[in-house]
PDB file of C-alpha atoms in Angstrom:
ATOM      1  CA  MET A   1      -7.301  19.034  -0.115  1.00 81.00           C
ATOM      2  CA  GLU A   2      -6.366  18.742  -3.892  1.00 93.00           C
ATOM      3  CA  LYS A   3      -6.987  15.416  -5.481  1.00 97.00           C
ATOM      4  CA  ARG A   4      -4.177  13.515  -7.316  1.00 97.00           C
ATOM      5  CA  ARG A   5      -4.464  11.893 -10.650  1.00 98.00           C
ATOM      6  CA  LEU A   6      -3.329   8.247 -10.816  1.00 98.00           C
ATOM      7  CA  GLY A   7      -0.901   8.206 -13.608  1.00 97.00           C
ATOM      8  CA  ASN A   8      -2.289   8.117 -17.157  1.00 93.00           C
ATOM      9  CA  SER A   9      -5.856   7.441 -15.901  1.00 97.00           C
ATOM     10  CA  ASP A  10      -9.010   9.414 -15.346  1.00 97.00           C
ATOM     11  CA  LEU A  11      -8.913   8.309 -11.617  1.00 98.00           C
ATOM     12  CA  TYR A  12      -8.618  11.099  -9.187  1.00 98.00           C
ATOM     13  CA  VAL A  13      -8.072  10.465  -5.527  1.00 98.00           C
ATOM     14  CA  ASN A  14      -7.274  12.336  -2.267  1.00 98.00           C
ATOM     15  CA  PRO A  15      -3.576  12.359  -1.343  1.00 98.00           C
ATOM     16  CA  VAL A  16      -3.919   9.618   1.230  1.00 98.00           C
ATOM     17  CA  GLY A  17      -5.481   6.320   0.472  1.00 98.00           C
ATOM     18  CA  LEU A  18      -6.275   3.437   2.744  1.00 97.00           C
ATOM     19  CA  GLY A  19      -4.542   0.242   2.937  1.00 96.00           C
ATOM     20  CA  CYS A  20      -7.175  -2.226   4.059  1.00 96.00           C
ATOM     21  CA  MET A  21      -4.952  -5.269   4.685  1.00 92.00           C
ATOM     22  CA  GLY A  22      -4.744  -4.906   8.386  1.00 88.00           C
ATOM     23  CA  PHE A  23      -8.484  -5.585   9.062  1.00 90.00           C
ATOM     24  CA  SER A  24      -8.013  -9.283   8.074  1.00 88.00           C
ATOM     25  CA  HIS A  25      -4.312  -9.965   7.547  1.00 74.00           C
ATOM     26  CA  ALA A  26      -0.837  -9.588   9.140  1.00 60.00           C
ATOM     27  CA  SER A  27      -1.917  -7.298  12.084  1.00 62.00           C
ATOM     28  CA  GLY A  28      -3.250  -9.926  14.540  1.00 65.00           C
ATOM     29  CA  ASP A  29      -6.569 -11.772  14.483  1.00 76.00           C
ATOM     30  CA  PRO A  30      -8.964 -10.368  11.979  1.00 79.00           C
ATOM     31  CA  VAL A  31     -11.336  -7.616  13.120  1.00 86.00           C
ATOM     32  CA  PRO A  32     -14.937  -8.989  13.435  1.00 91.00           C
ATOM     33  CA  GLU A  33     -16.718  -8.476  10.121  1.00 94.00           C
ATOM     34  CA  GLU A  34     -19.398  -6.081  11.270  1.00 95.00           C
ATOM     35  CA  VAL A  35     -16.737  -3.974  12.950  1.00 95.00           C
ATOM     36  CA  SER A  36     -14.525  -3.958   9.937  1.00 96.00           C
ATOM     37  CA  VAL A  37     -17.392  -3.009   7.551  1.00 97.00           C
ATOM     38  CA  LYS A  38     -18.463  -0.151   9.864  1.00 97.00           C
ATOM     39  CA  THR A  39     -14.943   1.161  10.090  1.00 97.00           C
ATOM     40  CA  LEU A  40     -14.242   1.017   6.474  1.00 98.00           C
ATOM     41  CA  ARG A  41     -17.503   2.819   5.736  1.00 98.00           C
ATOM     42  CA  GLU A  42     -16.551   5.525   8.251  1.00 97.00           C
ATOM     43  CA  ALA A  43     -13.290   5.895   6.511  1.00 98.00           C
ATOM     44  CA  TYR A  44     -15.221   6.845   3.398  1.00 98.00           C
ATOM     45  CA  ASP A  45     -17.199   9.416   5.518  1.00 97.00           C
ATOM     46  CA  ILE A  46     -13.918  10.837   6.639  1.00 97.00           C
ATOM     47  CA  GLY A  47     -12.943  11.487   3.088  1.00 98.00           C
ATOM     48  CA  TYR A  48     -10.985   8.295   1.821  1.00 98.00           C
ATOM     49  CA  ASP A  49     -11.837   7.643  -1.734  1.00 98.00           C
ATOM     50  CA  PHE A  50      -8.977   5.116  -2.618  1.00 98.00           C
ATOM     51  CA  PHE A  51      -9.135   1.668  -1.014  1.00 98.00           C
ATOM     52  CA  ASP A  52      -6.438  -0.951  -1.418  1.00 98.00           C
ATOM     53  CA  THR A  53      -7.116  -4.628  -0.873  1.00 98.00           C
ATOM     54  CA  ALA A  54      -5.868  -8.066  -2.422  1.00 97.00           C
ATOM     55  CA  GLU A  55      -6.993 -11.574  -2.778  1.00 96.00           C
ATOM     56  CA  ALA A  56      -4.067 -12.647  -0.550  1.00 92.00           C
ATOM     57  CA  TYR A  57      -5.269 -10.577   2.420  1.00 92.00           C
ATOM     58  CA  THR A  58      -6.826 -13.234   4.360  1.00 90.00           C
ATOM     59  CA  GLY A  59      -6.887 -14.137   8.062  1.00 84.00           C
ATOM     60  CA  VAL A  60      -8.465 -16.715  10.389  1.00 83.00           C
ATOM     61  CA  TYR A  61     -11.078 -15.876  12.946  1.00 83.00           C
ATOM     62  CA  PRO A  62     -10.858 -17.411  16.346  1.00 82.00           C
ATOM     63  CA  ASP A  63     -13.718 -19.842  15.259  1.00 85.00           C
ATOM     64  CA  GLY A  64     -11.586 -21.021  12.357  1.00 86.00           C
ATOM     65  CA  SER A  65     -13.447 -19.309   9.607  1.00 83.00           C
ATOM     66  CA  ILE A  66     -11.655 -17.185   7.031  1.00 87.00           C
ATOM     67  CA  SER A  67     -11.807 -13.420   6.761  1.00 89.00           C
ATOM     68  CA  TYR A  68     -11.545 -12.253   3.118  1.00 93.00           C
ATOM     69  CA  ASN A  69     -10.494  -8.636   2.979  1.00 94.00           C
ATOM     70  CA  GLU A  70     -12.047  -8.073  -0.424  1.00 97.00           C
ATOM     71  CA  GLU A  71     -15.475  -9.140   0.992  1.00 97.00           C
ATOM     72  CA  LEU A  72     -15.096  -6.514   3.812  1.00 97.00           C
ATOM     73  CA  VAL A  73     -14.250  -3.700   1.329  1.00 98.00           C
ATOM     74  CA  GLY A  74     -17.009  -4.723  -1.008  1.00 98.00           C
ATOM     75  CA  LYS A  75     -19.711  -4.702   1.744  1.00 98.00           C
ATOM     76  CA  ALA A  76     -18.442  -1.477   3.220  1.00 98.00           C
ATOM     77  CA  LEU A  77     -18.574   0.450  -0.120  1.00 98.00           C
ATOM     78  CA  LYS A  78     -21.372  -1.196  -1.857  1.00 97.00           C
ATOM     79  CA  ASP A  79     -23.593   1.879  -1.742  1.00 96.00           C
ATOM     80  CA  VAL A  80     -20.864   4.289  -2.793  1.00 98.00           C
ATOM     81  CA  ARG A  81     -19.179   2.174  -5.441  1.00 97.00           C
ATOM     82  CA  ASP A  82     -19.297   4.770  -8.113  1.00 96.00           C
ATOM     83  CA  ARG A  83     -17.689   7.362  -5.784  1.00 98.00           C
ATOM     84  CA  VAL A  84     -14.506   5.297  -4.927  1.00 98.00           C
ATOM     85  CA  VAL A  85     -11.462   3.827  -6.475  1.00 98.00           C
ATOM     86  CA  ILE A  86     -10.958   0.200  -5.484  1.00 98.00           C
ATOM     87  CA  ALA A  87      -7.611  -1.453  -6.121  1.00 98.00           C
ATOM     88  CA  THR A  88      -7.017  -5.198  -5.685  1.00 98.00           C
ATOM     89  CA  LYS A  89      -4.292  -7.625  -6.542  1.00 98.00           C
ATOM     90  CA  MET A  90      -3.596 -11.137  -7.889  1.00 97.00           C
ATOM     91  CA  GLY A  91      -0.666 -13.452  -8.195  1.00 96.00           C
ATOM     92  CA  VAL A  92       0.217 -14.106  -4.600  1.00 93.00           C
ATOM     93  CA  SER A  93      -0.834 -16.774  -2.153  1.00 87.00           C
ATOM     94  CA  HIS A  94       0.711 -17.738   1.230  1.00 77.00           C
ATOM     95  CA  ASN A  95       2.416 -20.931   2.124  1.00 80.00           C
ATOM     96  CA  PRO A  96       2.097 -22.194   5.768  1.00 74.00           C
ATOM     97  CA  ASP A  97       5.504 -20.660   6.659  1.00 70.00           C
ATOM     98  CA  ARG A  98       4.318 -17.284   5.339  1.00 70.00           C
ATOM     99  CA  SER A  99       6.540 -17.465   2.301  1.00 76.00           C
ATOM    100  CA  LEU A 100       4.812 -16.374  -0.953  1.00 82.00           C
ATOM    101  CA  ARG A 101       3.663 -18.610  -3.783  1.00 90.00           C
ATOM    102  CA  LEU A 102       3.655 -16.692  -7.066  1.00 96.00           C
ATOM    103  CA  ASP A 103       1.567 -17.306 -10.189  1.00 97.00           C
ATOM    104  CA  SER A 104       0.828 -14.703 -12.780  1.00 98.00           C
ATOM    105  CA  GLY A 105      -0.100 -16.943 -15.645  1.00 98.00           C
ATOM    106  CA  PRO A 106      -2.966 -15.656 -17.905  1.00 98.00           C
ATOM    107  CA  GLU A 107      -5.367 -18.306 -16.773  1.00 98.00           C
ATOM    108  CA  THR A 108      -4.634 -17.528 -13.095  1.00 97.00           C
ATOM    109  CA  ILE A 109      -5.074 -13.851 -13.687  1.00 98.00           C
ATOM    110  CA  ARG A 110      -8.509 -14.342 -15.162  1.00 98.00           C
ATOM    111  CA  LYS A 111      -9.678 -16.915 -12.466  1.00 98.00           C
ATOM    112  CA  SER A 112      -8.372 -14.578  -9.718  1.00 98.00           C
ATOM    113  CA  LEU A 113     -10.146 -11.607 -11.127  1.00 98.00           C
ATOM    114  CA  GLU A 114     -13.467 -13.467 -11.326  1.00 98.00           C
ATOM    115  CA  LYS A 115     -13.166 -14.433  -7.679  1.00 98.00           C
ATOM    116  CA  SER A 116     -12.212 -10.912  -6.667  1.00 98.00           C
ATOM    117  CA  LEU A 117     -15.158  -9.446  -8.496  1.00 98.00           C
ATOM    118  CA  GLU A 118     -17.407 -11.827  -6.616  1.00 98.00           C
ATOM    119  CA  ARG A 119     -15.970 -11.016  -3.284  1.00 98.00           C
ATOM    120  CA  LEU A 120     -16.023  -7.305  -3.914  1.00 98.00           C
ATOM    121  CA  GLY A 121     -19.678  -7.465  -5.185  1.00 98.00           C
ATOM    122  CA  THR A 122     -18.706  -5.411  -8.256  1.00 98.00           C
ATOM    123  CA  ASP A 123     -18.442  -6.029 -11.950  1.00 97.00           C
ATOM    124  CA  TYR A 124     -15.258  -4.069 -12.474  1.00 98.00           C
ATOM    125  CA  VAL A 125     -12.057  -3.226 -10.573  1.00 98.00           C
ATOM    126  CA  ASP A 126     -10.644   0.310 -10.951  1.00 98.00           C
ATOM    127  CA  LEU A 127      -7.032  -0.680 -10.600  1.00 98.00           C
ATOM    128  CA  TYR A 128      -5.872  -4.335 -10.820  1.00 98.00           C
ATOM    129  CA  TYR A 129      -2.273  -5.118  -9.736  1.00 98.00           C
ATOM    130  CA  GLN A 130      -0.023  -7.891 -10.309  1.00 98.00           C
ATOM    131  CA  HIS A 131       0.906  -8.365  -6.690  1.00 96.00           C
ATOM    132  CA  ARG A 132       4.496  -9.615  -7.163  1.00 96.00           C
ATOM    133  CA  ILE A 133       6.600 -10.373 -10.123  1.00 97.00           C
ATOM    134  CA  ASP A 134       6.412 -14.063 -11.121  1.00 97.00           C
ATOM    135  CA  PRO A 135       9.716 -15.077 -12.611  1.00 97.00           C
ATOM    136  CA  LYS A 136       8.094 -17.783 -14.644  1.00 97.00           C
ATOM    137  CA  VAL A 137       5.926 -15.338 -16.606  1.00 98.00           C
ATOM    138  CA  GLU A 138       7.227 -12.652 -18.936  1.00 98.00           C
ATOM    139  CA  PRO A 139       6.009  -9.060 -18.261  1.00 98.00           C
ATOM    140  CA  GLU A 140       4.700  -8.879 -21.813  1.00 98.00           C
ATOM    141  CA  THR A 141       2.476 -11.883 -21.129  1.00 98.00           C
ATOM    142  CA  VAL A 142       1.013 -10.252 -18.001  1.00 98.00           C
ATOM    143  CA  ALA A 143       0.574  -6.931 -19.742  1.00 98.00           C
ATOM    144  CA  GLU A 144      -1.201  -8.477 -22.764  1.00 98.00           C
ATOM    145  CA  THR A 145      -3.624 -10.268 -20.403  1.00 98.00           C
ATOM    146  CA  MET A 146      -4.349  -7.114 -18.524  1.00 98.00           C
ATOM    147  CA  GLY A 147      -4.945  -5.272 -21.792  1.00 98.00           C
ATOM    148  CA  GLU A 148      -7.511  -7.857 -22.637  1.00 98.00           C
ATOM    149  CA  LEU A 149      -9.303  -7.478 -19.332  1.00 98.00           C
ATOM    150  CA  ILE A 150      -9.382  -3.658 -19.889  1.00 98.00           C
ATOM    151  CA  LYS A 151     -10.900  -4.106 -23.285  1.00 98.00           C
ATOM    152  CA  GLU A 152     -13.555  -6.401 -21.795  1.00 98.00           C
ATOM    153  CA  GLY A 153     -14.516  -3.774 -19.187  1.00 98.00           C
ATOM    154  CA  LYS A 154     -13.563  -6.014 -16.231  1.00 98.00           C
ATOM    155  CA  ILE A 155     -10.730  -3.742 -15.088  1.00 98.00           C
ATOM    156  CA  ARG A 156     -10.326  -0.062 -15.862  1.00 98.00           C
ATOM    157  CA  TYR A 157      -6.487   0.134 -15.388  1.00 98.00           C
ATOM    158  CA  TRP A 158      -3.699  -1.885 -14.151  1.00 98.00           C
ATOM    159  CA  GLY A 159      -0.519  -1.771 -12.181  1.00 98.00           C
ATOM    160  CA  ILE A 160       2.396  -3.664 -10.648  1.00 98.00           C
ATOM    161  CA  SER A 161       3.439  -4.052  -7.065  1.00 97.00           C
ATOM    162  CA  GLU A 162       7.168  -4.310  -6.049  1.00 95.00           C
ATOM    163  CA  THR A 163       8.314  -3.847  -9.702  1.00 97.00           C
ATOM    164  CA  THR A 164      11.689  -3.137 -11.111  1.00 96.00           C
ATOM    165  CA  GLU A 165      12.398  -0.597 -13.765  1.00 97.00           C
ATOM    166  CA  GLU A 166      13.154  -3.168 -16.390  1.00 98.00           C
ATOM    167  CA  TYR A 167      10.021  -5.113 -15.760  1.00 98.00           C
ATOM    168  CA  LEU A 168       7.984  -1.862 -15.694  1.00 98.00           C
ATOM    169  CA  ARG A 169       9.283  -0.622 -19.027  1.00 98.00           C
ATOM    170  CA  ARG A 170       8.739  -3.986 -20.757  1.00 98.00           C
ATOM    171  CA  ALA A 171       5.157  -4.226 -19.461  1.00 98.00           C
ATOM    172  CA  ASN A 172       4.184  -0.640 -20.137  1.00 98.00           C
ATOM    173  CA  ALA A 173       5.342  -1.044 -23.791  1.00 98.00           C
ATOM    174  CA  VAL A 174       2.668  -3.629 -24.254  1.00 98.00           C
ATOM    175  CA  THR A 175      -0.194  -2.144 -22.093  1.00 98.00           C
ATOM    176  CA  PRO A 176       0.289   1.271 -20.384  1.00 98.00           C
ATOM    177  CA  VAL A 177       0.766   0.901 -16.632  1.00 98.00           C
ATOM    178  CA  THR A 178      -1.196   3.327 -14.514  1.00 98.00           C
ATOM    179  CA  ALA A 179       0.417   2.697 -11.170  1.00 98.00           C
ATOM    180  CA  ILE A 180       3.054   0.845  -9.338  1.00 98.00           C
ATOM    181  CA  GLU A 181       2.778  -0.012  -5.721  1.00 97.00           C
ATOM    182  CA  ASN A 182       6.117  -0.351  -3.950  1.00 96.00           C
ATOM    183  CA  ARG A 183       7.316  -0.063  -0.352  1.00 94.00           C
ATOM    184  CA  TYR A 184       8.321   3.400   0.544  1.00 96.00           C
ATOM    185  CA  SER A 185       9.041   5.153   3.821  1.00 94.00           C
ATOM    186  CA  MET A 186      11.769   7.244   5.490  1.00 92.00           C
ATOM    187  CA  MET A 187      13.353   3.934   6.479  1.00 89.00           C
ATOM    188  CA  ALA A 188      12.761   2.304   3.048  1.00 90.00           C
ATOM    189  CA  ARG A 189      14.006   4.547   0.222  1.00 94.00           C
ATOM    190  CA  TRP A 190      15.587   1.961  -2.051  1.00 92.00           C
ATOM    191  CA  HIS A 191      12.921   2.480  -4.866  1.00 95.00           C
ATOM    192  CA  GLU A 192      13.610   6.194  -5.220  1.00 96.00           C
ATOM    193  CA  SER A 193      15.623   5.315  -8.253  1.00 96.00           C
ATOM    194  CA  ILE A 194      12.381   4.505 -10.038  1.00 97.00           C
ATOM    195  CA  PHE A 195      10.861   8.030  -9.448  1.00 98.00           C
ATOM    196  CA  PRO A 196      12.261   9.392 -12.807  1.00 98.00           C
ATOM    197  CA  VAL A 197      10.716   6.426 -14.707  1.00 98.00           C
ATOM    198  CA  CYS A 198       7.362   7.301 -13.073  1.00 98.00           C
ATOM    199  CA  GLU A 199       7.713  10.914 -14.219  1.00 98.00           C
ATOM    200  CA  GLU A 200       8.843   9.866 -17.691  1.00 98.00           C
ATOM    201  CA  LEU A 201       6.034   7.268 -18.167  1.00 98.00           C
ATOM    202  CA  ASN A 202       3.294   9.256 -16.254  1.00 98.00           C
ATOM    203  CA  ILE A 203       2.808   6.503 -13.695  1.00 98.00           C
ATOM    204  CA  ALA A 204       1.617   6.910 -10.170  1.00 98.00           C
ATOM    205  CA  TYR A 205       3.620   5.575  -7.227  1.00 98.00           C
ATOM    206  CA  VAL A 206       1.435   4.173  -4.617  1.00 98.00           C
ATOM    207  CA  ALA A 207       3.412   3.793  -1.396  1.00 98.00           C
ATOM    208  CA  PHE A 208       2.651   0.767   0.937  1.00 94.00           C
ATOM    209  CA  SER A 209       4.021   0.596   4.464  1.00 91.00           C
ATOM    210  CA  PRO A 210       4.639   4.437   4.464  1.00 94.00           C
ATOM    211  CA  MET A 211       5.316   4.344   8.185  1.00 88.00           C
ATOM    212  CA  ALA A 212       7.562   1.253   8.176  1.00 83.00           C
ATOM    213  CA  ASN A 213       4.887  -1.082   9.461  1.00 76.00           C
ATOM    214  CA  GLY A 214       3.969   1.406  12.157  1.00 75.00           C
ATOM    215  CA  PHE A 215       7.432   2.085  13.412  1.00 83.00           C
ATOM    216  CA  LEU A 216       7.481   5.711  12.404  1.00 85.00           C
ATOM    217  CA  THR A 217       4.437   6.509  14.394  1.00 79.00           C
ATOM    218  CA  GLY A 218       6.517   6.208  17.497  1.00 70.00           C
ATOM    219  CA  ALA A 219       3.790   4.095  19.174  1.00 68.00           C
ATOM    220  CA  TYR A 220       5.784   0.819  19.058  1.00 64.00           C
ATOM    221  CA  ASN A 221       9.067  -0.448  20.545  1.00 62.00           C
ATOM    222  CA  PRO A 222      10.852  -3.622  21.351  1.00 63.00           C
ATOM    223  CA  ASN A 223       8.724  -4.076  24.391  1.00 64.00           C
ATOM    224  CA  THR A 224       5.485  -4.004  22.417  1.00 68.00           C
ATOM    225  CA  LYS A 225       3.541  -7.088  22.650  1.00 67.00           C
ATOM    226  CA  PHE A 226       1.973  -7.719  19.145  1.00 56.00           C
ATOM    227  CA  GLU A 227      -1.082  -9.897  18.654  1.00 65.00           C
ATOM    228  CA  GLY A 228       0.248 -13.392  18.277  1.00 55.00           C
ATOM    229  CA  LYS A 229       1.169 -15.483  15.265  1.00 58.00           C
ATOM    230  CA  GLN A 230      -1.129 -13.513  12.897  1.00 55.00           C
ATOM    231  CA  ASP A 231       0.597 -10.257  13.504  1.00 60.00           C
ATOM    232  CA  TYR A 232       3.680 -10.209  11.317  1.00 62.00           C
ATOM    233  CA  ARG A 233       5.345  -7.295  13.139  1.00 65.00           C
ATOM    234  CA  THR A 234       6.546  -9.544  15.969  1.00 63.00           C
ATOM    235  CA  ASN A 235       9.719 -10.511  14.200  1.00 68.00           C
ATOM    236  CA  MET A 236      10.384  -7.466  12.065  1.00 72.00           C
ATOM    237  CA  PRO A 237      13.960  -6.222  12.496  1.00 63.00           C
ATOM    238  CA  GLN A 238      13.019  -2.657  13.312  1.00 67.00           C
ATOM    239  CA  TYR A 239      11.320  -3.893  16.512  1.00 64.00           C
ATOM    240  CA  THR A 240      14.343  -5.785  17.919  1.00 74.00           C
ATOM    241  CA  GLU A 241      16.526  -3.907  20.417  1.00 76.00           C
ATOM    242  CA  GLU A 242      19.340  -3.479  17.820  1.00 78.00           C
ATOM    243  CA  GLY A 243      16.925  -2.293  15.057  1.00 79.00           C
ATOM    244  CA  TYR A 244      15.229   0.122  17.398  1.00 75.00           C
ATOM    245  CA  ALA A 245      18.604   1.538  18.506  1.00 75.00           C
ATOM    246  CA  LYS A 246      19.605   2.161  14.926  1.00 78.00           C
ATOM    247  CA  ALA A 247      16.441   4.138  14.219  1.00 77.00           C
ATOM    248  CA  LYS A 248      16.360   6.107  17.476  1.00 86.00           C
ATOM    249  CA  ASP A 249      17.883   9.192  15.901  1.00 87.00           C
ATOM    250  CA  LEU A 250      15.292   9.147  13.191  1.00 88.00           C
ATOM    251  CA  LEU A 251      12.478   8.888  15.756  1.00 88.00           C
ATOM    252  CA  ASP A 252      14.074  11.929  17.677  1.00 90.00           C
ATOM    253  CA  MET A 253      14.103  13.874  14.428  1.00 90.00           C
ATOM    254  CA  LEU A 254      10.509  13.099  13.754  1.00 91.00           C
ATOM    255  CA  SER A 255       9.527  13.977  17.181  1.00 91.00           C
ATOM    256  CA  ALA A 256      11.146  17.456  17.146  1.00 93.00           C
ATOM    257  CA  MET A 257       9.851  18.268  13.706  1.00 92.00           C
ATOM    258  CA  ALA A 258       6.420  17.131  14.374  1.00 93.00           C
ATOM    259  CA  ALA A 259       6.261  19.380  17.366  1.00 94.00           C
ATOM    260  CA  GLU A 260       7.270  22.332  15.155  1.00 93.00           C
ATOM    261  CA  LYS A 261       4.657  21.482  12.645  1.00 94.00           C
ATOM    262  CA  ASN A 262       2.005  20.787  15.300  1.00 94.00           C
ATOM    263  CA  CYS A 263       1.306  17.386  13.914  1.00 95.00           C
ATOM    264  CA  THR A 264       2.050  13.677  14.774  1.00 94.00           C
ATOM    265  CA  GLN A 265       5.078  11.788  13.686  1.00 92.00           C
ATOM    266  CA  ALA A 266       2.731   9.603  11.496  1.00 94.00           C
ATOM    267  CA  GLN A 267       1.346  12.742   9.758  1.00 96.00           C
ATOM    268  CA  LEU A 268       4.827  14.085   9.305  1.00 96.00           C
ATOM    269  CA  SER A 269       6.022  10.773   7.703  1.00 95.00           C
ATOM    270  CA  LEU A 270       3.181  10.840   5.283  1.00 97.00           C
ATOM    271  CA  ALA A 271       3.391  14.515   4.437  1.00 97.00           C
ATOM    272  CA  TRP A 272       7.119  14.127   3.619  1.00 97.00           C
ATOM    273  CA  MET A 273       6.386  11.870   0.707  1.00 97.00           C
ATOM    274  CA  ILE A 274       3.116  13.487  -0.369  1.00 98.00           C
ATOM    275  CA  CYS A 275       4.938  16.899  -0.714  1.00 97.00           C
ATOM    276  CA  LYS A 276       8.041  15.350  -2.248  1.00 97.00           C
ATOM    277  CA  LYS A 277       6.333  14.219  -5.519  1.00 97.00           C
ATOM    278  CA  PRO A 278       2.894  14.875  -6.937  1.00 97.00           C
ATOM    279  CA  PHE A 279       2.601  11.329  -8.193  1.00 98.00           C
ATOM    280  CA  ILE A 280       3.099   9.660  -4.847  1.00 98.00           C
ATOM    281  CA  VAL A 281      -0.021   8.434  -2.959  1.00 98.00           C
ATOM    282  CA  PRO A 282       0.620   6.706   0.418  1.00 98.00           C
ATOM    283  CA  ILE A 283      -1.797   4.022   1.540  1.00 97.00           C
ATOM    284  CA  PRO A 284      -1.380   3.771   5.378  1.00 96.00           C
ATOM    285  CA  GLY A 285      -3.595   1.387   7.201  1.00 89.00           C
ATOM    286  CA  SER A 286      -5.183   1.411  10.647  1.00 90.00           C
ATOM    287  CA  ARG A 287      -8.099  -0.260  12.402  1.00 88.00           C
ATOM    288  CA  LYS A 288      -8.788   2.702  14.584  1.00 92.00           C
ATOM    289  CA  ILE A 289     -10.990   5.562  13.530  1.00 95.00           C
ATOM    290  CA  GLU A 290      -8.903   8.344  15.282  1.00 94.00           C
ATOM    291  CA  ARG A 291      -5.715   7.128  13.485  1.00 93.00           C
ATOM    292  CA  LEU A 292      -7.665   6.954  10.175  1.00 97.00           C
ATOM    293  CA  LYS A 293      -8.771  10.644  10.738  1.00 97.00           C
ATOM    294  CA  ALA A 294      -5.210  11.812  11.605  1.00 95.00           C
ATOM    295  CA  ASN A 295      -3.623   9.956   8.653  1.00 96.00           C
ATOM    296  CA  PHE A 296      -6.093  11.449   6.242  1.00 97.00           C
ATOM    297  CA  GLU A 297      -5.358  14.953   7.484  1.00 97.00           C
ATOM    298  CA  ALA A 298      -1.719  14.512   6.625  1.00 97.00           C
ATOM    299  CA  GLY A 299      -2.781  15.540   3.082  1.00 96.00           C
ATOM    300  CA  ASN A 300      -3.255  19.124   4.441  1.00 96.00           C
ATOM    301  CA  ILE A 301       0.205  19.425   6.001  1.00 95.00           C
ATOM    302  CA  VAL A 302       2.781  21.412   4.028  1.00 94.00           C
ATOM    303  CA  ILE A 303       6.489  20.472   4.098  1.00 95.00           C
ATOM    304  CA  THR A 304       8.580  22.738   1.882  1.00 96.00           C
ATOM    305  CA  PRO A 305      11.120  21.525  -0.593  1.00 96.00           C
ATOM    306  CA  GLU A 306      13.848  22.911   1.576  1.00 96.00           C
ATOM    307  CA  GLU A 307      12.552  20.933   4.600  1.00 95.00           C
ATOM    308  CA  ILE A 308      12.276  17.823   2.466  1.00 96.00           C
ATOM    309  CA  ALA A 309      15.858  18.300   1.320  1.00 96.00           C
ATOM    310  CA  ALA A 310      17.002  18.782   4.964  1.00 93.00           C
ATOM    311  CA  ILE A 311      15.305  15.613   5.936  1.00 94.00           C
ATOM    312  CA  ASP A 312      16.619  13.588   3.111  1.00 95.00           C
ATOM    313  CA  ALA A 313      20.154  14.883   3.944  1.00 94.00           C
ATOM    314  CA  LYS A 314      19.815  13.574   7.454  1.00 92.00           C
ATOM    315  CA  LEU A 315      18.388  10.244   6.252  1.00 92.00           C
ATOM    316  CA  ASP A 316      21.310   9.846   3.925  1.00 92.00           C
ATOM    317  CA  THR A 317      23.572   9.610   7.048  1.00 88.00           C
ATOM    318  CA  MET A 318      21.428   6.932   8.672  1.00 84.00           C
ATOM    319  CA  SER A 319      21.032   3.229   8.091  1.00 82.00           C
ATOM    320  CA  PHE A 320      18.326   0.926   9.402  1.00 82.00           C
ATOM    321  CA  ASP A 321      17.372  -2.641  10.105  1.00 68.00           C
ATOM    322  CA  VAL A 322      13.935  -2.733   8.516  1.00 67.00           C
ATOM    323  CA  PHE A 323      11.499  -5.274   7.120  1.00 60.00           C
ATOM    324  CA  GLY A 324      11.868  -5.459   3.326  1.00 67.00           C
ATOM    325  CA  GLY A 325      15.259  -7.049   2.848  1.00 50.00           C
ATOM    326  CA  HIS A 326      17.262  -4.021   1.745  1.00 48.00           C
ATOM    327  CA  ALA A 327      19.587  -1.615   3.391  1.00 40.00           C
ATOM    328  CA  ALA A 328      17.575   1.535   3.785  1.00 37.00           C
ATOM    329  CA  LYS A 329      20.606   4.001   3.397  1.00 36.00           C
ATOM    330  CA  LYS A 330      20.579   5.450  -0.136  1.00 34.00           C
TER     331      LYS A 330
END
């Protein structure tokens, strides 16, 4: 499995990274700490070397205590810190109704980073993202602050999550951006227009929700009972009767092609984007070891340019109801 370089950095990672959010946030009640730490450490043993977390990834244990995702990642990787790439994020907190509260002011960036370093148990972050664009703060201001933190040795590189082309270009002109982290999957292709910018500026595209919040695995449907109010998938449009019906042709296509490739639908979904562009690194998440193993092996599956073109041509004829707020048809 050939490693991929993250943009303009000296960070090299395997083609599939690990989105750690689900251990404590948005996928039901948080996993008990000892189980999470053990599973995350086993993920490293499988081969994962790129771990993605955020200060906003928190959940509430049944006893009312808080699960901090960064703490889980830090404890799991403490003894292999110099052999992994850890990415975390700032600038987002959650209101009681799950809406986002945004703050990317320079003082907030610095305070957030200090807290993240403490929770992670490290003195530097490899890749530090602005989690969401804050309309109150200019990109140049964010980039200047990140540049200062790089010079101070507290972060090695920086990135932007859910960025636009204009914002990215303005930020990159002040302090070069190493990676963007945007939603991307077969059902969410609206950011493909930024691919040429990534190529031009030598920026990695880290793809979150690469399986459309689990939908493309084929393991879930409108009858699935998700895990209560802390599982955000319950009300996602792809899991309604109507949304599922719209995506049925896609699932059928995935199932048939996965059988031909002797792989799972999830693996095919990941391999499709890995083989599409050398700068794409998906970060699927799972709490289960077997799924973590299977997802990682997607980096060994070859999908030819002709096969990718055929898949994309079919996707161009489809439209989906999918979480993310865009029409997924190109």
